[in-house]
XYZ file of C-alpha atoms in Angstrom:
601
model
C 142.266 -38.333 213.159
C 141.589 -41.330 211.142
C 144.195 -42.912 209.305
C 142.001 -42.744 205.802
C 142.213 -39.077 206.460
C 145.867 -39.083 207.524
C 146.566 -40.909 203.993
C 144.359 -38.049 202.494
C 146.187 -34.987 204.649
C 149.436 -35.967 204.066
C 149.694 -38.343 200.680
C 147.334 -37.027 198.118
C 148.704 -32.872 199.044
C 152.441 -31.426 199.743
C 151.543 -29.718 203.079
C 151.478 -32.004 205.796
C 148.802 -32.146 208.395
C 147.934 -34.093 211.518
C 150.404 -32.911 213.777
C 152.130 -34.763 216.670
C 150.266 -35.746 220.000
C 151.478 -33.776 222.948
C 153.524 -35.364 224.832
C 153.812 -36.370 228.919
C 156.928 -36.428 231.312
C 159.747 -38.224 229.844
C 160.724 -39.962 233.131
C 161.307 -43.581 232.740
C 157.996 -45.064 234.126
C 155.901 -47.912 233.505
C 158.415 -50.085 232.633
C 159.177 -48.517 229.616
C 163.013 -48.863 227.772
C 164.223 -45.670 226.492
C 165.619 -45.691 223.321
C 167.484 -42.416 222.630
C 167.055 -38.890 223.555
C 166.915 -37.871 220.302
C 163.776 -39.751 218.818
C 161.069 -37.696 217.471
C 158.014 -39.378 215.983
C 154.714 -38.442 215.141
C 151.569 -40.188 216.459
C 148.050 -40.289 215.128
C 144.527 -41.475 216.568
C 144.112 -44.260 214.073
C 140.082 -45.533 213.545
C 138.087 -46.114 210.239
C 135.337 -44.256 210.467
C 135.844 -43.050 206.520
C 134.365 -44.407 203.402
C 136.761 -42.962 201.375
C 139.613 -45.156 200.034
C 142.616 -41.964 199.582
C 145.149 -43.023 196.799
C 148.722 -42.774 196.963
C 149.895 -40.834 194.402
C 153.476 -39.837 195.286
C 153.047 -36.264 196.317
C 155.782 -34.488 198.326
C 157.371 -31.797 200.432
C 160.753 -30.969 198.828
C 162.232 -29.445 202.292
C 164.984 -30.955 203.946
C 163.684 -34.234 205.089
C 167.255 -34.439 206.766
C 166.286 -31.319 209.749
C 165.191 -32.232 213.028
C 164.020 -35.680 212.027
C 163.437 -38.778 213.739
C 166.357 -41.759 214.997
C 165.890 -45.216 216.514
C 169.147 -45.767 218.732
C 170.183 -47.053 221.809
C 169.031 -48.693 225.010
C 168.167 -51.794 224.111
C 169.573 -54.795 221.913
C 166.545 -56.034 220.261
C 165.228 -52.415 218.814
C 168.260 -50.700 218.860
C 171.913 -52.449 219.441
C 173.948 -51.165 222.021
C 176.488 -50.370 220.086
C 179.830 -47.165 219.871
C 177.819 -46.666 216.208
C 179.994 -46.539 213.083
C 178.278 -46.197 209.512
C 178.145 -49.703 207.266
C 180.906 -48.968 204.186
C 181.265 -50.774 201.269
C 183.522 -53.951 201.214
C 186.730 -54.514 199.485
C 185.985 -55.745 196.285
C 189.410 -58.156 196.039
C 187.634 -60.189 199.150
C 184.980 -61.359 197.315
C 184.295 -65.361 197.970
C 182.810 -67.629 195.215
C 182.579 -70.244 197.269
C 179.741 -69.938 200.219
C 177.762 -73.154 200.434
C 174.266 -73.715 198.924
C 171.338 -72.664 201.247
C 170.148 -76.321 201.822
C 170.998 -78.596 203.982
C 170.596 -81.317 201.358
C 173.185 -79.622 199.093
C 176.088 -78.489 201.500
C 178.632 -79.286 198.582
C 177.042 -77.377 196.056
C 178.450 -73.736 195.506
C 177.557 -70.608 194.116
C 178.998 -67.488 193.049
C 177.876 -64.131 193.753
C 180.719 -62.154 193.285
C 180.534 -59.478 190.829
C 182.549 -59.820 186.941
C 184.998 -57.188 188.583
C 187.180 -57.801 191.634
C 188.696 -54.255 191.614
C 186.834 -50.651 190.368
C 187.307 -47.104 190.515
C 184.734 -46.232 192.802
C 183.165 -42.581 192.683
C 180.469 -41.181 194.958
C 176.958 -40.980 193.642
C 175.833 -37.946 192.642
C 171.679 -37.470 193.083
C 169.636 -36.690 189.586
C 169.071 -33.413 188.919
C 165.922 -32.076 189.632
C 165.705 -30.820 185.893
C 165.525 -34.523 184.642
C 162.620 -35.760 183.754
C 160.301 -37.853 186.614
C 160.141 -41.420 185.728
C 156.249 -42.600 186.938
C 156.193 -46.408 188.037
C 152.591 -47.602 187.225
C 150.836 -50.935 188.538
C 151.510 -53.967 187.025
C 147.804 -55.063 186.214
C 146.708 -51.762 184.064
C 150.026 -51.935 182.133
C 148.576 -51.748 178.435
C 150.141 -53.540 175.164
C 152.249 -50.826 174.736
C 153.237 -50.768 178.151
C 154.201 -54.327 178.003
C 156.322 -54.195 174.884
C 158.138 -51.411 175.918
C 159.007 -53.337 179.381
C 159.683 -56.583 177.293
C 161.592 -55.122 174.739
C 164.443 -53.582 177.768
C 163.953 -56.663 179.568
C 165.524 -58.829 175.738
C 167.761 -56.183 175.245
C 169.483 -56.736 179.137
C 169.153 -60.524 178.511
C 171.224 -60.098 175.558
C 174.117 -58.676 176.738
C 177.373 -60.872 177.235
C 177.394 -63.240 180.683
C 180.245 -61.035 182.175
C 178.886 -57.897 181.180
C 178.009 -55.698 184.502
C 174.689 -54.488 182.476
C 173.184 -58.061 181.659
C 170.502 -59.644 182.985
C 172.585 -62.539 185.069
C 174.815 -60.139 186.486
C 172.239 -57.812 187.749
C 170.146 -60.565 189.096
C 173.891 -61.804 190.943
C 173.922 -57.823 192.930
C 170.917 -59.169 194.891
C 173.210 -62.337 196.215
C 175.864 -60.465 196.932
C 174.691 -58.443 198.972
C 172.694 -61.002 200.813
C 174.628 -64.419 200.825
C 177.708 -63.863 202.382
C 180.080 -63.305 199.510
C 181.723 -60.449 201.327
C 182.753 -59.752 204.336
C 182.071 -56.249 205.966
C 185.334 -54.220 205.408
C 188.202 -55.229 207.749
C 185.934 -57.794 209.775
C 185.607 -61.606 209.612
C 181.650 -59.956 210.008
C 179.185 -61.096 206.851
C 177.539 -58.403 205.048
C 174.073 -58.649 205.167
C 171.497 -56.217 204.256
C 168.367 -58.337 204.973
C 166.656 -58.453 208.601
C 167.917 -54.815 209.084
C 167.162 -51.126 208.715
C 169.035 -51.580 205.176
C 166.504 -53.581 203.609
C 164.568 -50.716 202.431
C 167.236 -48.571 200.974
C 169.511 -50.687 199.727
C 166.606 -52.589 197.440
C 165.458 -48.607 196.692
C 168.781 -48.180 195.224
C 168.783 -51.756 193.275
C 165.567 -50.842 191.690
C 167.191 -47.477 190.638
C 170.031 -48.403 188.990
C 168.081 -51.301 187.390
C 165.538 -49.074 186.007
C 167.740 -46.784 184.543
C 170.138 -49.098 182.703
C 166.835 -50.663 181.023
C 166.121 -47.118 180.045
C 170.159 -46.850 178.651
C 169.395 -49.930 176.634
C 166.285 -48.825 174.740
C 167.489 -45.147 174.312
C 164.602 -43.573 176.693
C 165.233 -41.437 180.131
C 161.860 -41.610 181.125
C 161.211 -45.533 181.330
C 159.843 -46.592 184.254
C 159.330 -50.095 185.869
C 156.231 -51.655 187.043
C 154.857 -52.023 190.783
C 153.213 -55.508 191.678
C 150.285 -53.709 193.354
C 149.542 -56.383 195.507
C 147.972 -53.757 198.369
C 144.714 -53.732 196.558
C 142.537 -56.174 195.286
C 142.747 -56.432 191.678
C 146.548 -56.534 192.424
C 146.542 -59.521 194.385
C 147.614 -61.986 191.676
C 150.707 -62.737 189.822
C 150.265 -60.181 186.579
C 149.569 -61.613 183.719
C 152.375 -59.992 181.922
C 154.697 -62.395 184.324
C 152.867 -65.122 182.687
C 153.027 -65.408 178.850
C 155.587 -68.691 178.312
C 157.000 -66.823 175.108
C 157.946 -63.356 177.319
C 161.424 -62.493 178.564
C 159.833 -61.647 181.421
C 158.443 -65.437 182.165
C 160.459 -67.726 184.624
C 159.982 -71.537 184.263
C 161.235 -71.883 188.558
C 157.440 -70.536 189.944
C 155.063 -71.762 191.188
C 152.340 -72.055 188.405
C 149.459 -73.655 190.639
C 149.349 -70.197 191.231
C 148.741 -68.358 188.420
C 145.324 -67.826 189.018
C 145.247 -67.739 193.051
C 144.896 -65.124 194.782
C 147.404 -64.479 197.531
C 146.740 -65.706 201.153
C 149.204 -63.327 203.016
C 148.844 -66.119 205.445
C 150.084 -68.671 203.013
C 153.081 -71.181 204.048
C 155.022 -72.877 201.719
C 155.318 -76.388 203.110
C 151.393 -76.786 203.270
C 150.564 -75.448 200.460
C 146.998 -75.091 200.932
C 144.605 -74.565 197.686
C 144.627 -70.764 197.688
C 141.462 -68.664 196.602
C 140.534 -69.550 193.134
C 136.452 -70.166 192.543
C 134.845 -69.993 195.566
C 134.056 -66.435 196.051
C 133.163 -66.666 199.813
C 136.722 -67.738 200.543
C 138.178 -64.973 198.006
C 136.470 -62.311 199.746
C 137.556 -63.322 203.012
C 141.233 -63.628 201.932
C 140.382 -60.112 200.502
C 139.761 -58.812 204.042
C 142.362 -60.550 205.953
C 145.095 -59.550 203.427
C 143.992 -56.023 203.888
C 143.476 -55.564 207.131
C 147.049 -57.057 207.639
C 148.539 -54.258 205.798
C 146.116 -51.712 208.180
C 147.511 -53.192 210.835
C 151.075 -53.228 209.612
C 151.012 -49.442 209.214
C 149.073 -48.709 212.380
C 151.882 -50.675 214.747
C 154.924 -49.458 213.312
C 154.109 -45.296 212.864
C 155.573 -44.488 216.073
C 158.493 -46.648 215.901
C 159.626 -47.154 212.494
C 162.203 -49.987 213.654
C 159.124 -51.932 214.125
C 158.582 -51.714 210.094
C 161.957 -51.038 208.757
C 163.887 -53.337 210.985
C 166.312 -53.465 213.312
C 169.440 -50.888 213.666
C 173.061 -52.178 212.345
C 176.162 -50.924 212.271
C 179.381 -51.308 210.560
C 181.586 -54.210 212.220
C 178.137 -55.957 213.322
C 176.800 -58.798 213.075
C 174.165 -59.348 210.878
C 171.122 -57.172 212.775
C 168.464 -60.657 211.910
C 165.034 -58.484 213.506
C 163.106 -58.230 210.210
C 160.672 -55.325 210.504
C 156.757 -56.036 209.637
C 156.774 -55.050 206.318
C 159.949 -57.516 205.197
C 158.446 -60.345 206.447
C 154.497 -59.815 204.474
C 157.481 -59.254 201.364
C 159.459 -62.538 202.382
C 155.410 -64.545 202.091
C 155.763 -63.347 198.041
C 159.183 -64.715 197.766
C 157.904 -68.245 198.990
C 154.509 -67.800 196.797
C 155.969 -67.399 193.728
C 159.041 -69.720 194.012
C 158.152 -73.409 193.869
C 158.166 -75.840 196.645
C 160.809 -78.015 195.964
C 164.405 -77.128 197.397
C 166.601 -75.257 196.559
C 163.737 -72.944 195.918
C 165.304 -71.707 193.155
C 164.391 -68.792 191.693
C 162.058 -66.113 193.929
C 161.894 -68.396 197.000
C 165.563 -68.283 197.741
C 167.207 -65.175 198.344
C 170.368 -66.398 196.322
C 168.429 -66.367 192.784
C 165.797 -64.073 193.421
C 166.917 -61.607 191.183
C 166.946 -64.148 188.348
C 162.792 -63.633 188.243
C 161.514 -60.413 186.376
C 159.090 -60.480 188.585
C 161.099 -59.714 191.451
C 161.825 -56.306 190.209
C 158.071 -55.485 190.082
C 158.005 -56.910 194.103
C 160.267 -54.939 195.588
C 158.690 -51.981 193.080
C 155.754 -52.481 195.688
C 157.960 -52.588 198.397
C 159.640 -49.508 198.070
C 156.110 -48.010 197.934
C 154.929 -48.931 200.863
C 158.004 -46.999 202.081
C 156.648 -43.979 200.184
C 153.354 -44.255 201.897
C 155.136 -45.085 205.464
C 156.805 -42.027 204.992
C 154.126 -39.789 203.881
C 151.865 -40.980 206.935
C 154.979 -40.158 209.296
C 154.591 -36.342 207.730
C 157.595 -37.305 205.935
C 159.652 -37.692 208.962
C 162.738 -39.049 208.255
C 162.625 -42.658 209.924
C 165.970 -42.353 211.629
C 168.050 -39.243 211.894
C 171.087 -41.402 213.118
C 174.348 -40.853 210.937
C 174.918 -44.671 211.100
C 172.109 -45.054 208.647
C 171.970 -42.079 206.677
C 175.919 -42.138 205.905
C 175.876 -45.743 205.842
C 177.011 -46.556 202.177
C 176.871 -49.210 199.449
C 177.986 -49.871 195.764
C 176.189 -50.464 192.501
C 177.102 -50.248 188.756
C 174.946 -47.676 187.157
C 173.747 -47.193 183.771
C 177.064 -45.018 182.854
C 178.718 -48.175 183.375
C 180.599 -46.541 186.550
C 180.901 -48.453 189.851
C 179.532 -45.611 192.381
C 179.140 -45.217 196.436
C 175.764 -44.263 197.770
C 174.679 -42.850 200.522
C 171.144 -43.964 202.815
C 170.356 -40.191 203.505
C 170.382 -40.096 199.188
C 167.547 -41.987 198.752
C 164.747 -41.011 201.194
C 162.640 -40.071 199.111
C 161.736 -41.602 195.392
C 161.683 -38.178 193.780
C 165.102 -37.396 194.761
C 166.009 -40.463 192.803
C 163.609 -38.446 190.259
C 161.020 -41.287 190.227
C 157.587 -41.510 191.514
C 154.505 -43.737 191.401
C 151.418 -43.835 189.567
C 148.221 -42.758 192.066
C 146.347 -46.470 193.494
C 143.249 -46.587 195.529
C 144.685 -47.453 199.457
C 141.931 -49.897 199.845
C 143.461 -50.840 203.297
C 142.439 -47.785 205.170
C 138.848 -47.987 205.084
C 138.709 -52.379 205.419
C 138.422 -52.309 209.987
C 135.071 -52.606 209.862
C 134.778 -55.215 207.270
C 137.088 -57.130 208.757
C 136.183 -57.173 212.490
C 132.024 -58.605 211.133
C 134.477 -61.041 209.614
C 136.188 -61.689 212.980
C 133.439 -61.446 214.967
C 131.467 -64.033 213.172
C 134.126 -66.552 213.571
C 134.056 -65.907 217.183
C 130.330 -66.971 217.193
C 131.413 -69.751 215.456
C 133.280 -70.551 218.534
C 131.478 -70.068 220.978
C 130.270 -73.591 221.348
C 133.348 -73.930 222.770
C 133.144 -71.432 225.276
C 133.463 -73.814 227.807
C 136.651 -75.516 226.670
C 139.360 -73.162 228.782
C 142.015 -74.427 229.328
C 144.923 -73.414 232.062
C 147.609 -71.422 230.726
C 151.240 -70.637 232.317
C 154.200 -68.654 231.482
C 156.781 -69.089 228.996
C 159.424 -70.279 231.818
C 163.164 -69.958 231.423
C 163.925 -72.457 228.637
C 163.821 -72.318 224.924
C 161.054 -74.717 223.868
C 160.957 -76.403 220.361
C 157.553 -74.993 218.197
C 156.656 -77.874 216.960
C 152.910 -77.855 218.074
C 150.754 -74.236 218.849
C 151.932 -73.196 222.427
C 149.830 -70.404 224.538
C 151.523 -68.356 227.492
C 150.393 -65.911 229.899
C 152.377 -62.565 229.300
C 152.412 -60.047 232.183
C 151.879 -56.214 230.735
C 154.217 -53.472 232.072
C 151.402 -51.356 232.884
C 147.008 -51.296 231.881
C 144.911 -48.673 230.584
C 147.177 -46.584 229.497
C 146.347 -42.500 228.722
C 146.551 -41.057 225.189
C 149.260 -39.271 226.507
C 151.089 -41.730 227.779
C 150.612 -43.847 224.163
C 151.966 -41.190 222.564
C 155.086 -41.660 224.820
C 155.794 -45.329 224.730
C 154.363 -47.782 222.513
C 153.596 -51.848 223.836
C 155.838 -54.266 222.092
C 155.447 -58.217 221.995
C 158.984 -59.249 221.896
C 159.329 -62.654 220.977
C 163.446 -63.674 221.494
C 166.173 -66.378 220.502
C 164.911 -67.333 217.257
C 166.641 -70.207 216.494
C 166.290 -71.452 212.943
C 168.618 -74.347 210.777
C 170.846 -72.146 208.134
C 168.979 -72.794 204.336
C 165.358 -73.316 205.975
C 162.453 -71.975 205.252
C 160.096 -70.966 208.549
C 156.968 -69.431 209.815
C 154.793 -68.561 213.043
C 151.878 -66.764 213.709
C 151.544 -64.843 216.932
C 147.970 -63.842 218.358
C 147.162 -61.840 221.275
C 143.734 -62.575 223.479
C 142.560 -61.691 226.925
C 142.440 -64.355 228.886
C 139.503 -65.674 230.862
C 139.460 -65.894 234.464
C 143.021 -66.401 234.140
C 142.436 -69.509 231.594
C 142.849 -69.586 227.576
C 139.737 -69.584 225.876
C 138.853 -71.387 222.513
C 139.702 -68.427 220.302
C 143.537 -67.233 219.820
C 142.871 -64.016 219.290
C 144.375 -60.982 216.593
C 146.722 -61.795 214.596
C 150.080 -59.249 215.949
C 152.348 -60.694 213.212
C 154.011 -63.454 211.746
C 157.865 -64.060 211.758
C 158.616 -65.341 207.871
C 162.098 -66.504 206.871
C 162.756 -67.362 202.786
C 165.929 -69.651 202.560
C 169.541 -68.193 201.708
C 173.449 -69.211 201.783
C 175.139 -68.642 204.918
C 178.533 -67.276 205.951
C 180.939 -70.175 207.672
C 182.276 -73.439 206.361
C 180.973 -76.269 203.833
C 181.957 -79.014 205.857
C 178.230 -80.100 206.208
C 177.982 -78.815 209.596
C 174.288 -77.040 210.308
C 174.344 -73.434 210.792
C 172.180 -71.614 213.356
C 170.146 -68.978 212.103
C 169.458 -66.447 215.206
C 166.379 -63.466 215.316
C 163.753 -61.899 217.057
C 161.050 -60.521 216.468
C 159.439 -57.399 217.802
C 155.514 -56.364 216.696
C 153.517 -53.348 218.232
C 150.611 -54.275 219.733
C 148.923 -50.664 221.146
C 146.343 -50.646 218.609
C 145.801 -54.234 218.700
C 144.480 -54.057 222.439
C 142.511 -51.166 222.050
C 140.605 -53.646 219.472
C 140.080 -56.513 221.323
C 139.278 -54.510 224.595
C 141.890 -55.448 226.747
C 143.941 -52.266 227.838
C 142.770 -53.115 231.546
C 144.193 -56.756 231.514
C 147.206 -57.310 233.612
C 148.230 -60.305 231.484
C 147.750 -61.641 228.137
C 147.080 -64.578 226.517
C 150.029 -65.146 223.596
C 149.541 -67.722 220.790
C 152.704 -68.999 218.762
C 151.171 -71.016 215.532
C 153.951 -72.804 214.261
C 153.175 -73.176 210.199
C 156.916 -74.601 208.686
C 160.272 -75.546 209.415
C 162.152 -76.263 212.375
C 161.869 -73.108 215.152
C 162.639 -73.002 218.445
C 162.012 -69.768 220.300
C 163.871 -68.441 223.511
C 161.498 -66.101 225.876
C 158.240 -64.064 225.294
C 157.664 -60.636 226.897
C 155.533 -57.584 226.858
C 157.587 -54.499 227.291
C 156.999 -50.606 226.939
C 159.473 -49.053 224.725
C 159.805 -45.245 224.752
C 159.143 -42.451 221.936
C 161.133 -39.518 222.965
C 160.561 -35.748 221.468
C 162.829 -33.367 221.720
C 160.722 -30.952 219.599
């Protein structure tokens, strides 16, 4: 089944199709790490042999997404931690810390405050919207009309003009987002930092920020079916800043970005300490940026359907430390935060996860974020990603637009129509770019191949940590070649890349690529591109005595479908590329390991 029909069977209709591969023994062969006995997922034969571009358009089963579903847990500490489990609860609000340094080195004595106006609340537990409320319909940014605009500008004012220290205004709302993600709380009854970001919360805890932001807009102006805008930066015509972002004399304008690109389009390859000239007049480049961006967002989806820690992140638990394994899809969102935010530290507002909130355009970021959830989900047959109790009963707090401070729950949001919201219907232009883009990557092969000659020898990683401060190519054994369908539907190939190390307040990025090797030798040509590792600068958790922090990750990316492209399922080894493009990295060990998809369906 092709994935532009998958997107067709099981977006665009209610009754899900495509069903699950069947699956071989579940001994422990090959290699492979086991995650959990209890991990369900649903795999799909993913080509582009369609023409047709299916649109997303928010459809949905309304069964119990919470029944036999799937669960990443388990064996090993960089999908899953090792870990007794426990649920993440909200922190004690009394505990809150105003004083966390800045997130640049350069600026150790500066502080900020992202504690809430409240220090105590009577906390109640969320109750879902009733299905009898009207559905809220998020549309895409660039066909908003006049009217659409006012409306949107006219909630944005009225938030603005609420008092500093009210809980509603437009400050305080934008302060939710630091909280939650600089280190002014501790998780409850640890010296541990709460930190939503680089984890399986990132999704759901910006689905509920968008919720309860949307609906106290719709409060302010008096209507219950006001919706907020999606940047639809997925498709073409989307792939610009919208032009309602840009008008000086809006209240949705922010003087921090980055106006050199106002009328670029996005390179989802862009860095923010080159700042290349992005896309603008010649149309050659544009349509190749096009391509690329797209077939990034193919490939995104196409990795991660079997193991949805690969695009929601990795697993944390209450009384652990931060999980810092940012899935596939938060680090494409963490290139928008540095694209829009200007280059100069502190990055203030959207490139610094300490102000983002601040931008309107923000809101309409994430909008497009928690889409790409929808569509995830849909594709999985609306599989819940992780049946686990230490997500779904993990909780969190937000003020809602009854002015109440309330606990939700992960397993309440799974769906945007249970938060009674949906979104408007876009072309997926994605599933049907493959072709497009492998002329375009064959062509730059030929390009090459002048330099066929130049191979060069190529070793293995080794047992140190080596600084990335120039490109640096190892030879990666695989656990196991030409794998069966059967067996792919059992274990899926992962490129781990391990002990991250990055300066606290820094902004960073690499590129891995994956190539065969020839006759044992790297050739002139990296390779596909398996996925970049993107970090946007924010405050850290310790003391502001100017000492340097140490920020830690991994970073895990599927790679099944990636060698099934290139041609090299019968290679023993691999060639693996790390492109350092900013900041100060230094990685700890590359491998290539199989990592099991159980079903006990």
């Amino acid at each position: 089944m092709s994935l532009s029909h998958l997107a067709t069977t099981t977006i665009s209709n209610s009754t899900v199709s495509g069903n699950p591969l069947r699956r071989s023994s579940k001994t422990n062969n090959c290699g492979s790490v086991r995650l959990s006995n209890r991990t369900p997922y649903t795999s799909c034969e993913l080509n582009h042999n369609q023409n047709q571009e299916p649109t997303h358009n928010g459809g949905i089963d309304r069964r119990n997404v919470l029944l036999g579903l799937g669960v990443v847990h388990g064996a090993t500490a960089t999908i899953a931690n090792n870990a007794i489990g426990a649920p993440m609860v909200p922190p004690d609000l009394a505990t809150c810390d105003p004083s966390k340094p800045s997130a640049t080195d350069d600026e150790t004595k500066q502080k900020i405050n992202c504690c809430p106006p409240y220090s105590s609340a009577n906390i109640v537990d969320f109750k879902p919207p009733s299905s009898s409320e009207p559905l809220r319909v998020r549309k895409a940014a660039h066909k908003y009309n006049s009217d659409d605009i006012a409306k949107f500008e006219k909630a944005i004012a009225a938030m603005k003009a609420l008092p500093k220290d009210d809980p509603w205004s437009f400050g305080q709302q934008a302060t939710i987002h630091c909280t939650f993600c600089n280190g002014a709380f501790n998780q409850l009854n640890s010296n541990t930092l709460l930190q939503i970001h680089g984890s399986w919360f990132f999704l759901p805890w910006h689905r509920y920020y968008l919720y309860f932001w949307e609906r106290i807009l719709g409060k302010l102006i008096g209507d219950d079916t006001f919706a907020i805008p999606f940047w639809n930066w997925d498709t073409p015509k989307g792939m610009y800043l919208p032009k309602m972002y840009q008008n000086v004399n809006s209240p949705l304008y922010d003087g921090t970005r980055n106006k050199e690109h106002y009328t670029s389009m996005i390179d989802y390859k862009y860095d923010i300490t080159s700042d290349a000239p992005n896309p603008k007049e010649n149309s050659q480049q544009i349509a190749e940026t096009e391509i690329r961006n797209l077939a990034e967002i193919d490939s995104i989806f196409k990795e991660t359907l079997q193991l949805p820690a690969l695009f929601m992140g990795k697993a944390q638990r209450g009384g652990e430390k931060p999980a810092e394994a940012q899935g596939r899809n938060e680090a494409l969102h963490n290139v928008f935060h540095q694209w829009v935010g200007p280059l100069q530290t502190p990055y203030h507002n959207m490139g610094n996860f300490a102000t983002a909130g601040k931008d309107p355009v923000f809101y309409g970021h994430h909008g497009n974020m928690g889409r790409m959830w929808d569509i995830y989900s849909k594709l999985r047959g609306q599989k819940v990603e992780f049946r686990d109790p230490d997500w779904l009963e993990s909780a969190f707090i937000f003020y809602d637009e009854n002015r109440q401070v309330v606990k939700v729950k992960v397993k309440d949001c799974l769906t945007p129509e249970s938060l009674r919201y949906s979104y408007a219907p876009e072309p997926l232009a994605w599933t049907t770019i493959r072709r497009k883009y492998k002329k375009l990557q064959n062509a730059a092969q030929t390009r090459s191949a002048g330099d066929s000659l130049k191979l060069k020898p190529v070793s293995e990683f080794g047992s140190s940590p080596t600084n990335l401060t120039e490109p640096i190519q190892v030879l990666v054994q695989r656990p196991k070649t030409s794998r069966t369908k059967n067996e792919k539907a059992d274990a899926v190939e992962v490129l781990f890349v391990d002990g991250i190390q990055i300066p606290h307040g820094s902004t960073a990025r690499f590129d891995v690529y994956v190539t065969k090797p020839i006759a044992g030798l790297a050739g002139p040509h990296n390779g596909e591109l398996a996925g970049s590792f993107v970090k946007v600068p924010h405050a850290h958790h310790g003391s502001s005595n100017g000492a340097v922090h140490t920020h830690t990750s991994s970073l895990e990316l599927g790679i099944s479908t990636l060698l099934e492209e290139i041609d090299a399922e019968s290679s023993e080894k691999l060639v693996v590329s790390l492109i350092p493009r900013s900041g100060e990295v230094i990685v700890g060990g590359v491998q290539i390991r199989l990592v099991d998809v159980d079903d006990d369906e």
